[in-house]
PDB file of C-alpha atoms and ligand atoms in Angstrom:
ATOM      1  CA  MET A   1      21.001  13.365  13.277  1.00  0.00           C
ATOM      2  CA  LYS A   2      17.226  13.504  13.571  1.00  0.00           C
ATOM      3  CA  THR A   3      15.180  10.410  12.861  1.00  0.00           C
ATOM      4  CA  ILE A   4      12.445  10.074  10.255  1.00  0.00           C
ATOM      5  CA  VAL A   5      10.207   7.018  10.431  1.00  0.00           C
ATOM      6  CA  VAL A   6       8.425   6.200   7.184  1.00  0.00           C
ATOM      7  CA  PHE A   7       5.545   3.754   7.521  1.00  0.00           C
ATOM      8  CA  SER A   8       4.405   2.593   4.099  1.00  0.00           C
ATOM      9  CA  GLY A   9       1.750   0.500   2.431  1.00  0.00           C
ATOM     10  CA  ALA A  10       0.872  -0.657  -1.050  1.00  0.00           C
ATOM     11  CA  GLY A  11       0.196   2.932  -2.268  1.00  0.00           C
ATOM     12  CA  LEU A  12       3.930   3.700  -2.083  1.00  0.00           C
ATOM     13  CA  SER A  13       4.571   1.242  -4.904  1.00  0.00           C
ATOM     14  CA  ALA A  14       1.375   1.924  -6.898  1.00  0.00           C
ATOM     15  CA  GLU A  15       3.079   4.341  -9.311  1.00  0.00           C
ATOM     16  CA  SER A  16       5.744   1.703  -9.974  1.00  0.00           C
ATOM     17  CA  GLY A  17       2.966  -0.451 -11.392  1.00  0.00           C
ATOM     18  CA  ILE A  18       2.386  -2.810  -8.458  1.00  0.00           C
ATOM     19  CA  PRO A  19      -1.352  -3.066  -7.797  1.00  0.00           C
ATOM     20  CA  THR A  20      -2.583  -2.133  -4.322  1.00  0.00           C
ATOM     21  CA  PHE A  21      -4.717  -4.341  -2.185  1.00  0.00           C
ATOM     22  CA  ARG A  22      -8.122  -2.679  -2.149  1.00  0.00           C
ATOM     23  CA  ASP A  23      -8.273  -0.112  -4.956  1.00  0.00           C
ATOM     24  CA  SER A  24     -10.273  -1.082  -8.028  1.00  0.00           C
ATOM     25  CA  ASN A  25      -8.121  -3.302 -10.253  1.00  0.00           C
ATOM     26  CA  GLY A  26      -6.432  -4.278  -6.998  1.00  0.00           C
ATOM     27  CA  LEU A  27      -4.377  -7.334  -6.387  1.00  0.00           C
ATOM     28  CA  TRP A  28      -7.102  -9.504  -5.028  1.00  0.00           C
ATOM     29  CA  GLU A  29      -9.681  -8.997  -7.722  1.00  0.00           C
ATOM     30  CA  ASN A  30      -9.244 -12.469  -9.160  1.00  0.00           C
ATOM     31  CA  TYR A  31      -8.515 -14.270  -5.911  1.00  0.00           C
ATOM     32  CA  LYS A  32     -10.124 -14.852  -2.538  1.00  0.00           C
ATOM     33  CA  VAL A  33      -7.812 -13.683   0.238  1.00  0.00           C
ATOM     34  CA  GLU A  34      -8.371 -16.870   2.232  1.00  0.00           C
ATOM     35  CA  ASP A  35      -7.332 -19.000  -0.773  1.00  0.00           C
ATOM     36  CA  VAL A  36      -3.946 -17.373  -1.319  1.00  0.00           C
ATOM     37  CA  ALA A  37      -2.979 -15.446   1.812  1.00  0.00           C
ATOM     38  CA  HIS A  38      -4.016 -17.637   4.701  1.00  0.00           C
ATOM     39  CA  PRO A  39      -2.571 -20.870   6.141  1.00  0.00           C
ATOM     40  CA  SER A  40      -5.871 -22.625   5.362  1.00  0.00           C
ATOM     41  CA  GLY A  41      -5.466 -21.787   1.659  1.00  0.00           C
ATOM     42  CA  TRP A  42      -1.951 -23.224   1.761  1.00  0.00           C
ATOM     43  CA  ALA A  43      -3.228 -26.406   3.395  1.00  0.00           C
ATOM     44  CA  LYS A  44      -5.914 -26.724   0.707  1.00  0.00           C
ATOM     45  CA  ASN A  45      -4.059 -25.879  -2.488  1.00  0.00           C
ATOM     46  CA  LYS A  46      -0.335 -25.128  -2.439  1.00  0.00           C
ATOM     47  CA  GLU A  47      -0.178 -24.933  -6.224  1.00  0.00           C
ATOM     48  CA  LEU A  48      -2.699 -22.077  -6.343  1.00  0.00           C
ATOM     49  CA  VAL A  49      -0.849 -20.153  -3.612  1.00  0.00           C
ATOM     50  CA  LEU A  50       2.508 -20.621  -5.342  1.00  0.00           C
ATOM     51  CA  GLU A  51       1.023 -19.514  -8.667  1.00  0.00           C
ATOM     52  CA  PHE A  52      -0.357 -16.348  -7.025  1.00  0.00           C
ATOM     53  CA  TYR A  53       3.054 -15.508  -5.560  1.00  0.00           C
ATOM     54  CA  ARG A  54       4.834 -16.444  -8.777  1.00  0.00           C
ATOM     55  CA  GLN A  55       2.803 -13.708 -10.484  1.00  0.00           C
ATOM     56  CA  ARG A  56       3.688 -11.254  -7.664  1.00  0.00           C
ATOM     57  CA  PHE A  57       7.379 -12.253  -7.884  1.00  0.00           C
ATOM     58  CA  GLU A  58       7.549 -11.828 -11.675  1.00  0.00           C
ATOM     59  CA  GLY A  59       5.552  -8.570 -11.472  1.00  0.00           C
ATOM     60  CA  VAL A  60       7.864  -6.981  -8.892  1.00  0.00           C
ATOM     61  CA  LYS A  61      10.961  -7.953 -10.902  1.00  0.00           C
ATOM     62  CA  LYS A  62       9.664  -5.877 -13.832  1.00  0.00           C
ATOM     63  CA  CYS A  63       8.963  -2.752 -11.736  1.00  0.00           C
ATOM     64  CA  GLU A  64      11.326   0.023 -10.793  1.00  0.00           C
ATOM     65  CA  PRO A  65      11.431   2.318  -7.754  1.00  0.00           C
ATOM     66  CA  ASN A  66       9.382   5.475  -8.314  1.00  0.00           C
ATOM     67  CA  ALA A  67       9.975   9.097  -7.278  1.00  0.00           C
ATOM     68  CA  ALA A  68       8.614   8.411  -3.787  1.00  0.00           C
ATOM     69  CA  HIS A  69      11.041   5.554  -3.035  1.00  0.00           C
ATOM     70  CA  LYS A  70      13.878   7.725  -4.346  1.00  0.00           C
ATOM     71  CA  ALA A  71      12.808  10.712  -2.219  1.00  0.00           C
ATOM     72  CA  ILE A  72      12.871   8.515   0.896  1.00  0.00           C
ATOM     73  CA  ALA A  73      16.398   7.378  -0.016  1.00  0.00           C
ATOM     74  CA  LYS A  74      17.448  11.013  -0.550  1.00  0.00           C
ATOM     75  CA  LEU A  75      16.308  11.890   2.997  1.00  0.00           C
ATOM     76  CA  GLN A  76      19.160   9.672   4.240  1.00  0.00           C
ATOM     77  CA  ASP A  77      21.605  12.465   3.257  1.00  0.00           C
ATOM     78  CA  LYS A  78      20.606  14.397   6.371  1.00  0.00           C
ATOM     79  CA  PHE A  79      18.414  12.120   8.470  1.00  0.00           C
ATOM     80  CA  ASN A  80      18.466   8.740  10.101  1.00  0.00           C
ATOM     81  CA  VAL A  81      15.640   7.187   8.060  1.00  0.00           C
ATOM     82  CA  VAL A  82      13.883   4.070   9.373  1.00  0.00           C
ATOM     83  CA  ASN A  83      11.441   2.389   7.002  1.00  0.00           C
ATOM     84  CA  ILE A  84       8.715   0.168   8.373  1.00  0.00           C
ATOM     85  CA  THR A  85       6.841  -1.219   5.422  1.00  0.00           C
ATOM     86  CA  GLN A  86       3.892  -3.509   4.872  1.00  0.00           C
ATOM     87  CA  ASN A  87       5.113  -4.032   1.332  1.00  0.00           C
ATOM     88  CA  ILE A  88       6.710  -7.271   0.301  1.00  0.00           C
ATOM     89  CA  ASP A  89       8.445  -5.774  -2.754  1.00  0.00           C
ATOM     90  CA  ASP A  90      12.102  -4.683  -2.736  1.00  0.00           C
ATOM     91  CA  LEU A  91      11.675  -1.222  -4.290  1.00  0.00           C
ATOM     92  CA  LEU A  92      12.893   0.640  -1.174  1.00  0.00           C
ATOM     93  CA  GLU A  93      16.061  -1.483  -1.233  1.00  0.00           C
ATOM     94  CA  ARG A  94      16.554  -0.854  -4.939  1.00  0.00           C
ATOM     95  CA  ALA A  95      16.089   2.910  -4.420  1.00  0.00           C
ATOM     96  CA  GLY A  96      19.031   2.795  -1.981  1.00  0.00           C
ATOM     97  CA  CYS A  97      17.243   2.811   1.380  1.00  0.00           C
ATOM     98  CA  VAL A  98      19.273   1.146   4.096  1.00  0.00           C
ATOM     99  CA  LEU A  99      17.118   0.610   7.185  1.00  0.00           C
ATOM    100  CA  ILE A 100      14.029  -1.346   6.154  1.00  0.00           C
ATOM    101  CA  ARG A 101      11.822  -3.584   8.244  1.00  0.00           C
ATOM    102  CA  HIS A 102       9.355  -5.630   6.229  1.00  0.00           C
ATOM    103  CA  MET A 103       6.467  -6.276   8.630  1.00  0.00           C
ATOM    104  CA  HIS A 104       4.815  -8.626   6.162  1.00  0.00           C
ATOM    105  CA  GLY A 105       7.921 -10.321   4.789  1.00  0.00           C
ATOM    106  CA  SER A 106       9.626 -10.237   1.404  1.00  0.00           C
ATOM    107  CA  ILE A 107       8.603 -11.710  -1.907  1.00  0.00           C
ATOM    108  CA  ASN A 108      12.305 -12.296  -2.648  1.00  0.00           C
ATOM    109  CA  LEU A 109      12.799 -14.603   0.312  1.00  0.00           C
ATOM    110  CA  ARG A 110      11.634 -18.170   0.741  1.00  0.00           C
ATOM    111  CA  LYS A 111      11.355 -20.284   3.834  1.00  0.00           C
ATOM    112  CA  CYS A 112      10.378 -23.760   4.924  1.00  0.00           C
ATOM    113  CA  GLU A 113       6.649 -24.244   5.534  1.00  0.00           C
ATOM    114  CA  TRP A 114       7.252 -25.862   8.917  1.00  0.00           C
ATOM    115  CA  HIS A 115       9.390 -23.299  10.839  1.00  0.00           C
ATOM    116  CA  LYS A 116      10.649 -26.095  13.095  1.00  0.00           C
ATOM    117  CA  SER A 117      14.083 -27.387  14.049  1.00  0.00           C
ATOM    118  CA  CYS A 118      15.463 -26.150  10.777  1.00  0.00           C
ATOM    119  CA  CYS A 119      14.700 -22.600  11.841  1.00  0.00           C
ATOM    120  CA  MET A 120      16.649 -20.149  13.919  1.00  0.00           C
ATOM    121  CA  LEU A 121      15.974 -16.864  15.620  1.00  0.00           C
ATOM    122  CA  ASP A 122      17.241 -14.115  13.379  1.00  0.00           C
ATOM    123  CA  GLY A 123      17.697 -10.726  15.037  1.00  0.00           C
ATOM    124  CA  ASP A 124      14.884  -9.821  17.410  1.00  0.00           C
ATOM    125  CA  THR A 125      11.698 -11.574  16.482  1.00  0.00           C
ATOM    126  CA  LYS A 126      11.968 -13.139  13.106  1.00  0.00           C
ATOM    127  CA  TYR A 127      12.117 -16.888  12.780  1.00  0.00           C
ATOM    128  CA  THR A 128      13.824 -17.758   9.564  1.00  0.00           C
ATOM    129  CA  CYS A 129      14.564 -21.125   8.103  1.00  0.00           C
ATOM    130  CA  LEU A 130      18.313 -21.733   7.996  1.00  0.00           C
ATOM    131  CA  PHE A 131      17.854 -22.013   4.287  1.00  0.00           C
ATOM    132  CA  ALA A 132      15.804 -18.867   3.873  1.00  0.00           C
ATOM    133  CA  GLU A 133      17.509 -17.300   0.954  1.00  0.00           C
ATOM    134  CA  GLU A 134      17.072 -14.730  -1.708  1.00  0.00           C
ATOM    135  CA  HIS A 135      15.927 -16.548  -4.754  1.00  0.00           C
ATOM    136  CA  LYS A 136      16.179 -15.744  -8.403  1.00  0.00           C
ATOM    137  CA  GLU A 137      13.107 -17.754  -9.353  1.00  0.00           C
ATOM    138  CA  ALA A 138       9.665 -18.032  -7.840  1.00  0.00           C
ATOM    139  CA  VAL A 139       9.123 -20.895  -5.387  1.00  0.00           C
ATOM    140  CA  LYS A 140       7.812 -24.062  -7.050  1.00  0.00           C
ATOM    141  CA  LEU A 141       5.960 -27.082  -5.771  1.00  0.00           C
ATOM    142  CA  GLY A 142       8.705 -29.599  -4.918  1.00  0.00           C
ATOM    143  CA  ASP A 143      11.256 -27.007  -3.734  1.00  0.00           C
ATOM    144  CA  LYS A 144      12.200 -28.641  -0.438  1.00  0.00           C
ATOM    145  CA  CYS A 145      13.841 -27.470   2.780  1.00  0.00           C
ATOM    146  CA  MET A 146      17.287 -29.093   2.874  1.00  0.00           C
ATOM    147  CA  MET A 147      16.951 -29.791   6.610  1.00  0.00           C
ATOM    148  CA  CYS A 148      13.488 -31.271   7.097  1.00  0.00           C
ATOM    149  CA  GLY A 149      12.140 -31.752   3.584  1.00  0.00           C
ATOM    150  CA  GLY A 150       9.249 -29.354   4.140  1.00  0.00           C
ATOM    151  CA  GLN A 151       7.866 -27.587   1.112  1.00  0.00           C
ATOM    152  CA  MET A 152       9.371 -24.129   0.680  1.00  0.00           C
ATOM    153  CA  ARG A 153       7.017 -21.131   0.572  1.00  0.00           C
ATOM    154  CA  PRO A 154       7.482 -17.403   0.050  1.00  0.00           C
ATOM    155  CA  ASP A 155       8.652 -15.633   3.214  1.00  0.00           C
ATOM    156  CA  VAL A 156       5.551 -13.448   3.400  1.00  0.00           C
ATOM    157  CA  VAL A 157       3.106 -13.028   6.261  1.00  0.00           C
ATOM    158  CA  TRP A 158      -0.383 -14.370   5.685  1.00  0.00           C
ATOM    159  CA  PHE A 159      -3.521 -13.385   7.545  1.00  0.00           C
ATOM    160  CA  ASP A 160      -3.574 -14.923  11.039  1.00  0.00           C
ATOM    161  CA  GLU A 161       0.232 -15.180  11.069  1.00  0.00           C
ATOM    162  CA  PRO A 162       2.327 -12.930  13.338  1.00  0.00           C
ATOM    163  CA  VAL A 163       3.866  -9.819  11.796  1.00  0.00           C
ATOM    164  CA  LEU A 164       7.659  -9.665  11.638  1.00  0.00           C
ATOM    165  CA  PHE A 165       7.969  -6.717  13.937  1.00  0.00           C
ATOM    166  CA  ASP A 166       8.176  -6.103  17.596  1.00  0.00           C
ATOM    167  CA  PHE A 167       5.949  -3.304  18.892  1.00  0.00           C
ATOM    168  CA  GLU A 168       8.423  -2.613  21.735  1.00  0.00           C
ATOM    169  CA  THR A 169      10.873  -1.496  19.056  1.00  0.00           C
ATOM    170  CA  VAL A 170       8.165   0.770  17.627  1.00  0.00           C
ATOM    171  CA  ARG A 171       7.629   2.350  21.058  1.00  0.00           C
ATOM    172  CA  GLU A 172      11.379   3.028  21.310  1.00  0.00           C
ATOM    173  CA  LEU A 173      11.248   4.640  17.868  1.00  0.00           C
ATOM    174  CA  VAL A 174       8.286   6.803  18.926  1.00  0.00           C
ATOM    175  CA  LYS A 175      10.326   8.089  21.905  1.00  0.00           C
ATOM    176  CA  GLU A 176      13.322   8.780  19.701  1.00  0.00           C
ATOM    177  CA  VAL A 177      11.271  10.714  17.140  1.00  0.00           C
ATOM    178  CA  LYS A 178       9.323  12.580  19.820  1.00  0.00           C
ATOM    179  CA  TYR A 179      12.291  13.751  21.938  1.00  0.00           C
ATOM    180  CA  ASN A 180      14.637  14.329  19.041  1.00  0.00           C
ATOM    181  CA  ASP A 181      12.167  16.511  17.094  1.00  0.00           C
ATOM    182  CA  GLY A 182      11.981  13.950  14.303  1.00  0.00           C
ATOM    183  CA  VAL A 183       9.279  13.229  11.754  1.00  0.00           C
ATOM    184  CA  PHE A 184       6.752  10.455  11.138  1.00  0.00           C
ATOM    185  CA  ILE A 185       5.490   9.913   7.590  1.00  0.00           C
ATOM    186  CA  CYS A 186       2.690   7.484   6.840  1.00  0.00           C
ATOM    187  CA  VAL A 187       2.315   6.835   3.118  1.00  0.00           C
ATOM    188  CA  GLY A 188      -0.015   4.797   0.934  1.00  0.00           C
ATOM    189  CA  THR A 189      -1.851   2.651   3.439  1.00  0.00           C
ATOM    190  CA  SER A 190      -5.567   2.248   4.033  1.00  0.00           C
ATOM    191  CA  ALA A 191      -4.683   1.317   7.631  1.00  0.00           C
ATOM    192  CA  GLN A 192      -7.095  -1.586   7.591  1.00  0.00           C
ATOM    193  CA  VAL A 193      -4.672  -4.471   8.008  1.00  0.00           C
ATOM    194  CA  HIS A 194      -3.973  -5.199  11.682  1.00  0.00           C
ATOM    195  CA  PRO A 195      -1.816  -5.204  13.705  1.00  0.00           C
ATOM    196  CA  ALA A 196       0.249  -3.085  11.267  1.00  0.00           C
ATOM    197  CA  ALA A 197      -2.354  -0.297  11.327  1.00  0.00           C
ATOM    198  CA  ALA A 198      -2.021  -0.059  15.121  1.00  0.00           C
ATOM    199  CA  LEU A 199       1.364   1.526  14.563  1.00  0.00           C
ATOM    200  CA  ILE A 200      -0.128   4.842  13.369  1.00  0.00           C
ATOM    201  CA  PRO A 201      -1.794   5.884  16.655  1.00  0.00           C
ATOM    202  CA  LEU A 202       1.449   5.093  18.494  1.00  0.00           C
ATOM    203  CA  PHE A 203       3.024   8.062  16.709  1.00  0.00           C
ATOM    204  CA  ALA A 204       0.185  10.410  17.711  1.00  0.00           C
ATOM    205  CA  GLN A 205       2.408  12.008  20.358  1.00  0.00           C
ATOM    206  CA  VAL A 206       4.985  13.047  17.738  1.00  0.00           C
ATOM    207  CA  LYS A 207       4.732  16.714  16.705  1.00  0.00           C
ATOM    208  CA  ASN A 208       5.727  16.487  13.027  1.00  0.00           C
ATOM    209  CA  LYS A 209       3.625  13.861  11.345  1.00  0.00           C
ATOM    210  CA  TYR A 210       2.240  13.479   7.858  1.00  0.00           C
ATOM    211  CA  ILE A 211      -0.149  11.250   5.979  1.00  0.00           C
ATOM    212  CA  ILE A 212       0.316  10.984   2.230  1.00  0.00           C
ATOM    213  CA  ASP A 213      -2.519   9.361   0.290  1.00  0.00           C
ATOM    214  CA  PRO A 214      -4.906  10.462  -2.502  1.00  0.00           C
ATOM    215  CA  ASN A 215      -7.797   9.233  -0.288  1.00  0.00           C
ATOM    216  CA  PRO A 216      -6.455   9.809   3.181  1.00  0.00           C
ATOM    217  CA  LYS A 217      -8.131   8.643   6.316  1.00  0.00           C
ATOM    218  CA  ARG A 218      -8.599  11.762   8.437  1.00  0.00           C
ATOM    219  CA  ILE A 219      -6.669  11.423  11.671  1.00  0.00           C
ATOM    220  CA  ALA A 220      -6.524  14.285  14.167  1.00  0.00           C
ATOM    221  CA  ASP A 221      -3.292  16.312  14.268  1.00  0.00           C
ATOM    222  CA  TYR A 222      -1.733  14.734  11.212  1.00  0.00           C
ATOM    223  CA  THR A 223      -0.827  16.990   8.310  1.00  0.00           C
ATOM    224  CA  LEU A 224      -2.643  15.501   5.329  1.00  0.00           C
ATOM    225  CA  LEU A 225      -0.934  15.601   1.959  1.00  0.00           C
ATOM    226  CA  THR A 226      -3.720  14.537  -0.329  1.00  0.00           C
ATOM    227  CA  GLY A 227      -1.988  13.321  -3.444  1.00  0.00           C
ATOM    228  CA  LYS A 228       0.110  10.583  -4.958  1.00  0.00           C
ATOM    229  CA  ALA A 229       3.236   9.447  -3.159  1.00  0.00           C
ATOM    230  CA  GLY A 230       5.374  10.104  -6.253  1.00  0.00           C
ATOM    231  CA  GLU A 231       4.316  13.751  -6.229  1.00  0.00           C
ATOM    232  CA  GLU A 232       3.965  14.522  -2.506  1.00  0.00           C
ATOM    233  CA  LEU A 233       7.001  12.714  -1.112  1.00  0.00           C
ATOM    234  CA  PRO A 234       9.628  14.504  -3.255  1.00  0.00           C
ATOM    235  CA  LYS A 235       8.085  17.874  -2.255  1.00  0.00           C
ATOM    236  CA  LEU A 236       8.033  16.960   1.428  1.00  0.00           C
ATOM    237  CA  ALA A 237      11.581  15.553   1.271  1.00  0.00           C
ATOM    238  CA  GLU A 238      12.838  18.766  -0.299  1.00  0.00           C
ATOM    239  CA  LYS A 239      11.218  20.824   2.453  1.00  0.00           C
ATOM    240  CA  LEU A 240      12.617  18.608   5.225  1.00  0.00           C
ATOM    241  CA  LEU A 241      16.111  18.574   3.695  1.00  0.00           C
ATOM    242  CA  LYS A 242      16.113  22.380   3.374  1.00  0.00           C
ATOM    243  CA  GLY A 243      15.050  22.800   7.009  1.00  0.00           C
ATOM    244  CA  ALA A 244      17.583  20.281   8.338  1.00  0.00           C
TER     245      ALA A 244
HETATM  246  P1  NAD B 301      -4.350  -0.993   0.653  1.00  0.00           P
HETATM  247  O1  NAD B 301      -4.540  -1.448  -0.742  1.00  0.00           O
HETATM  248  O2  NAD B 301      -5.324  -1.434   1.673  1.00  0.00           O
HETATM  249  O3  NAD B 301      -4.351   0.594   0.652  1.00  0.00           O
HETATM  250  C1  NAD B 301      -3.599   1.303  -0.305  1.00  0.00           C
HETATM  251  C2  NAD B 301      -3.650   2.759   0.051  1.00  0.00           C
HETATM  252  O4  NAD B 301      -2.793   3.429  -0.851  1.00  0.00           O
HETATM  253  C3  NAD B 301      -5.061   3.369  -0.101  1.00  0.00           C
HETATM  254  O5  NAD B 301      -5.328   4.186   1.029  1.00  0.00           O
HETATM  255  C4  NAD B 301      -4.950   4.194  -1.390  1.00  0.00           C
HETATM  256  O6  NAD B 301      -5.768   5.361  -1.357  1.00  0.00           O
HETATM  257  C5  NAD B 301      -3.467   4.562  -1.367  1.00  0.00           C
HETATM  258  N1  NAD B 301      -2.883   4.867  -2.664  1.00  0.00           N
HETATM  259  C6  NAD B 301      -3.235   4.424  -3.894  1.00  0.00           C
HETATM  260  N2  NAD B 301      -2.420   4.960  -4.827  1.00  0.00           N
HETATM  261  C7  NAD B 301      -1.526   5.749  -4.148  1.00  0.00           C
HETATM  262  C8  NAD B 301      -0.446   6.568  -4.556  1.00  0.00           C
HETATM  263  N3  NAD B 301      -0.090   6.676  -5.846  1.00  0.00           N
HETATM  264  N4  NAD B 301       0.236   7.246  -3.619  1.00  0.00           N
HETATM  265  C9  NAD B 301      -0.096   7.148  -2.306  1.00  0.00           C
HETATM  266  N5  NAD B 301      -1.113   6.385  -1.865  1.00  0.00           N
HETATM  267  C10 NAD B 301      -1.823   5.680  -2.778  1.00  0.00           C
HETATM  268  O7  NAD B 301      -2.848  -1.378   1.100  1.00  0.00           O
HETATM  269  P2  NAD B 301      -2.181  -1.551   2.541  1.00  0.00           P
HETATM  270  O8  NAD B 301      -2.790  -0.599   3.507  1.00  0.00           O
HETATM  271  O9  NAD B 301      -0.709  -1.546   2.309  1.00  0.00           O
HETATM  272  O10 NAD B 301      -2.602  -3.011   2.994  1.00  0.00           O
HETATM  273  C11 NAD B 301      -2.527  -4.054   2.060  1.00  0.00           C
HETATM  274  C12 NAD B 301      -1.709  -5.282   2.407  1.00  0.00           C
HETATM  275  O11 NAD B 301      -1.357  -5.925   1.180  1.00  0.00           O
HETATM  276  C13 NAD B 301      -0.409  -4.981   3.098  1.00  0.00           C
HETATM  277  O12 NAD B 301      -0.314  -5.866   4.134  1.00  0.00           O
HETATM  278  C14 NAD B 301       0.687  -5.298   2.086  1.00  0.00           C
HETATM  279  O13 NAD B 301       1.636  -6.202   2.660  1.00  0.00           O
HETATM  280  C15 NAD B 301       0.030  -6.071   0.989  1.00  0.00           C
HETATM  281  N6  NAD B 301       0.409  -5.545  -0.357  1.00  0.00           N
HETATM  282  C16 NAD B 301       1.721  -5.279  -0.666  1.00  0.00           C
HETATM  283  C17 NAD B 301       2.052  -4.760  -1.921  1.00  0.00           C
HETATM  284  C18 NAD B 301       3.506  -4.495  -2.239  1.00  0.00           C
HETATM  285  O14 NAD B 301       4.375  -5.149  -1.709  1.00  0.00           O
HETATM  286  N7  NAD B 301       3.792  -3.514  -3.104  1.00  0.00           N
HETATM  287  C19 NAD B 301       1.059  -4.522  -2.854  1.00  0.00           C
HETATM  288  C20 NAD B 301      -0.274  -4.807  -2.518  1.00  0.00           C
HETATM  289  C21 NAD B 301      -0.592  -5.326  -1.257  1.00  0.00           C
END
């Protein structure tokens, strides 16, 4: 089975109703990034940070996977599909995708603020509190780690925190896609958040590669599909499934 790597950003979930990061009416319009998505903001005002993520948590719960998430899931019929996403929502999971790496964490998981003795190494690189768990309600002030008493926080990656992905694994994926005549699809990202954005040039050596975005950044050798993910991804998936 050939491998397709789908690297996604906020634009993948835009048509589901989840605001993107930088577009007008974006997520951050009413907040300063450093207040709600940086360890210094957490140190200053935990209540504000938790309120911001409560809104994200409640918002995601109300949204449904769109045609793009479903098209990615459909590709699994004939391909080994690996999702690497910057998104913290669970719409790929709910569309039926199986292999998903959340580089920036998950809004549905919580962890202890301290990442200390109560934490363990989970899989390759991700440190997770033993009590990291899917939660049905947003994290509140006073929700404590059962091991060390630290305040719980959403298991999302803030600026200046390490991403939950190992670039060695990405290099292995690049080799697999390159030598196995696979496909790389980059969808709905402005490629401005690092180090996640550094993943795109790593796939430059792959022959079949696409960028899907209504305002795509022009990158040499990539086939640009200038349109919305919910329109372009189903068309591309149909073409790839027919040719498989
Ligand atoms: P970004 O806001 O910087 O860029 C969004 C990109 O999506 C833009 O290039 C825009 O042109 C494109 N876009 C807008 N509508 C689209 C559509 N319908 N179809 C396809 N593309 C569309 O987002 P980013 O590059 O992902 O970086 C933002 C950071 O914020 C990420 O780290 C991410 O974790 C976080 N974030 C996550 C979510 C989520 O989980 N859904 C939402 C917002 C932000």
